[in-house]
Amino acid sequence: MSRRQTPNEFLQQIIGRPVVVKLNSGVDYRGVLACLDGYMNIALEQSEEYLNGQLKNKYGDAFIRGNNVLYISTQKRRI
């Protein structure tokens, strides 16, 4: 029987992997998760900003304040 992961274990496991970060405003950021802290402040590398599924901007590194984050999910493939 496999053990269920805690949210903290999941987040530590996906560092260095492609993720999608959805903000409360509806904007998505896609990039490689560099690090995060206990306040859910997130640092992304190779980040891209999407609004309504459309690419709006590309950034090298991006910092997202945790109180703006709706969710984080792993990205199946790089678009």
XYZ file of N, CA, C and O in Angstrom:
316
model
N 0.847 -1.171 0.000
C 0.000 0.000 0.000
C 0.900 1.244 0.000
O 1.843 1.329 0.754
N 0.596 2.187 -0.883
C 1.409 3.407 -0.949
C 0.900 4.447 0.048
O -0.289 4.527 0.343
N 1.821 5.220 0.558
C 1.506 6.256 1.529
C 1.144 7.539 0.795
O 1.773 7.911 -0.179
N 0.141 8.245 1.288
C -0.263 9.515 0.686
C 0.756 10.594 1.028
O 1.301 10.608 2.116
N 0.981 11.497 0.077
C 1.918 12.594 0.283
C 1.228 13.769 0.943
O 0.063 14.050 0.672
N 1.982 14.467 1.768
C 1.494 15.743 2.286
C 1.746 16.808 1.217
O 2.587 16.614 0.327
N 1.041 17.932 1.279
C 1.302 19.007 0.312
C 2.762 19.459 0.320
O 3.344 19.711 -0.735
N 3.374 19.528 1.491
C 4.767 19.944 1.574
C 5.690 18.944 0.870
O 6.616 19.335 0.165
N 5.428 17.668 1.037
C 6.234 16.642 0.366
C 6.093 16.747 -1.151
O 7.076 16.635 -1.891
N 4.872 16.973 -1.615
C 4.635 17.141 -3.052
C 5.418 18.330 -3.588
O 6.100 18.233 -4.603
N 5.351 19.460 -2.894
C 6.037 20.666 -3.366
C 7.547 20.490 -3.384
O 8.216 20.944 -4.307
N 8.093 19.818 -2.391
C 9.536 19.568 -2.373
C 9.943 18.631 -3.511
O 11.028 18.756 -4.071
N 9.069 17.721 -3.865
C 9.356 16.744 -4.912
C 9.362 17.380 -6.302
O 10.065 16.902 -7.200
N 8.594 18.443 -6.522
C 8.491 19.025 -7.870
C 9.472 20.174 -8.115
O 9.462 20.755 -9.196
N 10.326 20.505 -7.152
C 11.343 21.536 -7.389
C 12.254 21.062 -8.516
O 12.698 19.917 -8.541
N 12.473 21.943 -9.480
C 13.275 21.608 -10.646
C 12.483 21.051 -11.807
O 13.044 20.756 -12.859
N 11.178 20.923 -11.632
C 10.318 20.382 -12.685
C 9.414 21.468 -13.260
O 9.119 22.451 -12.590
N 8.927 21.283 -14.497
C 7.991 22.257 -15.081
C 6.661 22.264 -14.322
O 6.127 21.201 -13.989
N 6.156 23.461 -14.048
C 4.901 23.616 -13.317
C 4.036 24.695 -13.972
O 4.518 25.508 -14.753
N 2.756 24.675 -13.604
C 1.825 25.747 -13.945
C 1.382 26.360 -12.632
O 0.955 25.648 -11.723
N 1.499 27.682 -12.527
C 1.052 28.404 -11.340
C -0.123 29.272 -11.763
O 0.018 30.161 -12.603
N -1.290 28.991 -11.211
C -2.507 29.753 -11.522
C -2.702 30.805 -10.447
O -2.675 30.491 -9.251
N -2.881 32.058 -10.861
C -3.084 33.150 -9.915
C -4.569 33.422 -9.715
O -5.406 33.047 -10.544
N -4.894 34.096 -8.632
C -6.276 34.469 -8.334
C -6.874 35.322 -9.451
O -8.084 35.300 -9.670
N -6.048 36.058 -10.165
C -6.507 36.936 -11.246
C -6.855 36.174 -12.521
O -7.380 36.760 -13.462
N -6.517 34.886 -12.586
C -6.783 34.094 -13.778
C -5.571 33.932 -14.681
O -5.618 33.183 -15.649
N -4.494 34.630 -14.390
C -3.265 34.518 -15.173
C -2.529 33.239 -14.790
O -2.502 32.859 -13.622
N -1.952 32.561 -15.789
C -1.131 31.371 -15.570
C 0.317 31.718 -15.823
O 0.628 32.444 -16.776
N 1.200 31.181 -14.992
C 2.633 31.252 -15.244
C 3.134 29.828 -15.386
O 2.819 28.973 -14.562
N 3.900 29.586 -16.430
C 4.466 28.265 -16.674
C 5.973 28.401 -16.684
O 6.513 29.328 -17.298
N 6.628 27.506 -15.998
C 8.077 27.535 -15.948
C 8.601 26.432 -15.053
O 7.851 25.559 -14.609
N 9.899 26.494 -14.788
C 10.548 25.500 -13.948
C 10.578 26.036 -12.514
O 11.061 27.144 -12.277
N 10.053 25.255 -11.584
C 10.007 25.670 -10.185
C 11.412 25.669 -9.602
O 12.037 24.618 -9.477
N 11.910 26.860 -9.269
C 13.256 26.983 -8.706
C 13.224 26.790 -7.199
O 14.036 26.056 -6.643
N 12.300 27.459 -6.520
C 12.169 27.309 -5.069
C 10.871 27.945 -4.609
O 10.217 28.664 -5.349
N 10.505 27.641 -3.379
C 9.352 28.258 -2.744
C 9.561 28.232 -1.241
O 10.396 27.498 -0.737
N 8.791 29.075 -0.550
C 8.936 29.136 0.903
C 7.608 28.824 1.582
O 6.627 28.487 0.926
N 7.580 28.951 2.888
C 6.394 28.634 3.674
C 5.209 29.546 3.421
O 4.080 29.202 3.768
N 5.446 30.699 2.826
C 4.365 31.629 2.480
C 3.865 31.410 1.060
O 3.064 32.183 0.554
N 4.366 30.364 0.399
C 4.042 30.039 -0.991
C 4.566 31.081 -1.974
O 4.066 31.187 -3.092
N 5.561 31.876 -1.582
C 6.266 32.713 -2.539
C 7.030 31.767 -3.453
O 7.661 30.817 -2.990
N 6.958 32.027 -4.752
C 7.473 31.083 -5.738
C 8.491 31.770 -6.639
O 8.267 32.890 -7.094
N 9.586 31.088 -6.916
C 10.557 31.527 -7.913
C 10.513 30.546 -9.082
O 10.634 29.339 -8.880
N 10.295 31.082 -10.275
C 10.263 30.276 -11.492
C 11.414 30.668 -12.402
O 11.795 31.836 -12.459
N 11.935 29.708 -13.131
C 12.919 29.942 -14.182
C 12.261 29.623 -15.517
O 11.315 28.837 -15.573
N 12.753 30.235 -16.589
C 12.213 30.015 -17.944
C 10.701 30.225 -17.957
O 9.952 29.425 -18.518
N 10.236 31.286 -17.329
C 8.805 31.473 -17.120
C 8.124 32.165 -18.293
O 8.722 32.962 -19.011
N 6.869 31.802 -18.474
C 6.012 32.374 -19.505
C 4.682 32.738 -18.864
O 4.175 32.013 -18.010
N 4.106 33.852 -19.307
C 2.828 34.341 -18.777
C 1.730 34.087 -19.809
O 1.882 34.449 -20.979
N 0.653 33.456 -19.365
C -0.478 33.158 -20.236
C -1.742 33.787 -19.675
O -1.989 33.731 -18.473
N -2.534 34.382 -20.559
C -3.836 34.926 -20.190
C -4.855 34.358 -21.161
O -4.698 34.490 -22.384
N -5.863 33.691 -20.640
C -6.879 33.021 -21.457
C -6.252 32.055 -22.462
O -6.694 31.950 -23.596
N -5.194 31.365 -22.029
C -4.540 30.380 -22.882
C -3.588 30.963 -23.912
O -2.954 30.216 -24.644
N -3.484 32.283 -23.998
C -2.617 32.946 -24.968
C -1.320 33.393 -24.302
O -1.356 34.021 -23.240
N -0.194 33.102 -24.944
C 1.103 33.544 -24.438
C 1.170 35.067 -24.519
O 0.952 35.655 -25.574
N 1.458 35.711 -23.386
C 1.541 37.176 -23.340
C 2.973 37.669 -23.204
O 3.346 38.655 -23.822
N 3.777 37.035 -22.359
C 5.158 37.449 -22.131
C 6.016 36.248 -21.801
O 5.533 35.250 -21.277
N 7.304 36.402 -22.081
C 8.296 35.415 -21.654
C 9.278 36.135 -20.742
O 9.728 37.229 -21.064
N 9.585 35.521 -19.616
C 10.532 36.074 -18.659
C 11.612 35.033 -18.414
O 11.368 33.842 -18.527
N 12.781 35.490 -18.053
C 13.803 34.531 -17.643
C 13.424 33.959 -16.291
O 12.985 32.821 -16.163
N 13.551 34.777 -15.261
C 13.186 34.395 -13.904
C 12.002 35.239 -13.457
O 11.888 36.402 -13.833
N 11.122 34.644 -12.666
C 9.965 35.377 -12.143
C 9.767 35.007 -10.680
O 10.001 33.869 -10.278
N 9.352 36.003 -9.908
C 9.023 35.798 -8.500
C 7.551 36.104 -8.329
O 7.082 37.158 -8.740
N 6.814 35.173 -7.733
C 5.368 35.332 -7.539
C 5.082 35.337 -6.053
O 5.459 34.399 -5.336
N 4.410 36.379 -5.603
C 4.065 36.481 -4.190
C 2.977 35.460 -3.854
O 1.983 35.307 -4.578
N 3.162 34.772 -2.749
C 2.310 33.648 -2.379
C 0.838 33.946 -2.212
O -0.003 33.100 -2.508
N 0.489 35.171 -1.768
C -0.933 35.449 -1.548
C -1.707 35.598 -2.856
O -2.929 35.666 -2.845
N -1.022 35.619 -3.998
C -1.678 35.685 -5.302
C -1.921 34.313 -5.924
O -2.587 34.206 -6.939
N -1.372 33.254 -5.319
C -1.403 31.918 -5.912
C -2.707 31.197 -5.582
O -3.082 31.078 -4.422
N -3.378 30.733 -6.622
C -4.566 29.907 -6.456
C -4.159 28.442 -6.326
O -4.607 27.747 -5.425
N -3.296 27.967 -7.256
C -2.781 26.600 -7.157
C -1.498 26.449 -7.965
O -1.171 27.276 -8.809
N -0.797 25.356 -7.686
C 0.382 24.944 -8.443
C 0.139 23.516 -8.904
O -0.307 22.680 -8.117
N 0.422 23.238 -10.168
C 0.322 21.868 -10.645
C 1.531 21.547 -11.514
O 2.162 22.449 -12.060
N 1.833 20.264 -11.630
C 2.924 19.866 -12.507
C 2.454 19.989 -13.953
O 1.265 19.830 -14.247
N 3.391 20.285 -14.811
C 3.085 20.460 -16.220
C 3.468 19.171 -16.922
O 4.599 18.704 -16.792
N 2.551 18.591 -17.667
C 2.799 17.316 -18.341
C 3.894 17.447 -19.382
O 4.768 16.645 -19.501
N 3.815 18.514 -20.173
C 4.817 18.741 -21.218
C 4.964 20.229 -21.431
O 4.068 21.012 -21.150
N 6.101 20.614 -21.945
C 6.379 22.024 -22.219
C 5.687 22.423 -23.515
O 5.842 21.768 -24.537
N 4.878 23.469 -23.461
C 4.138 23.920 -24.666
C 4.946 24.968 -25.387
O 5.559 25.805 -24.847
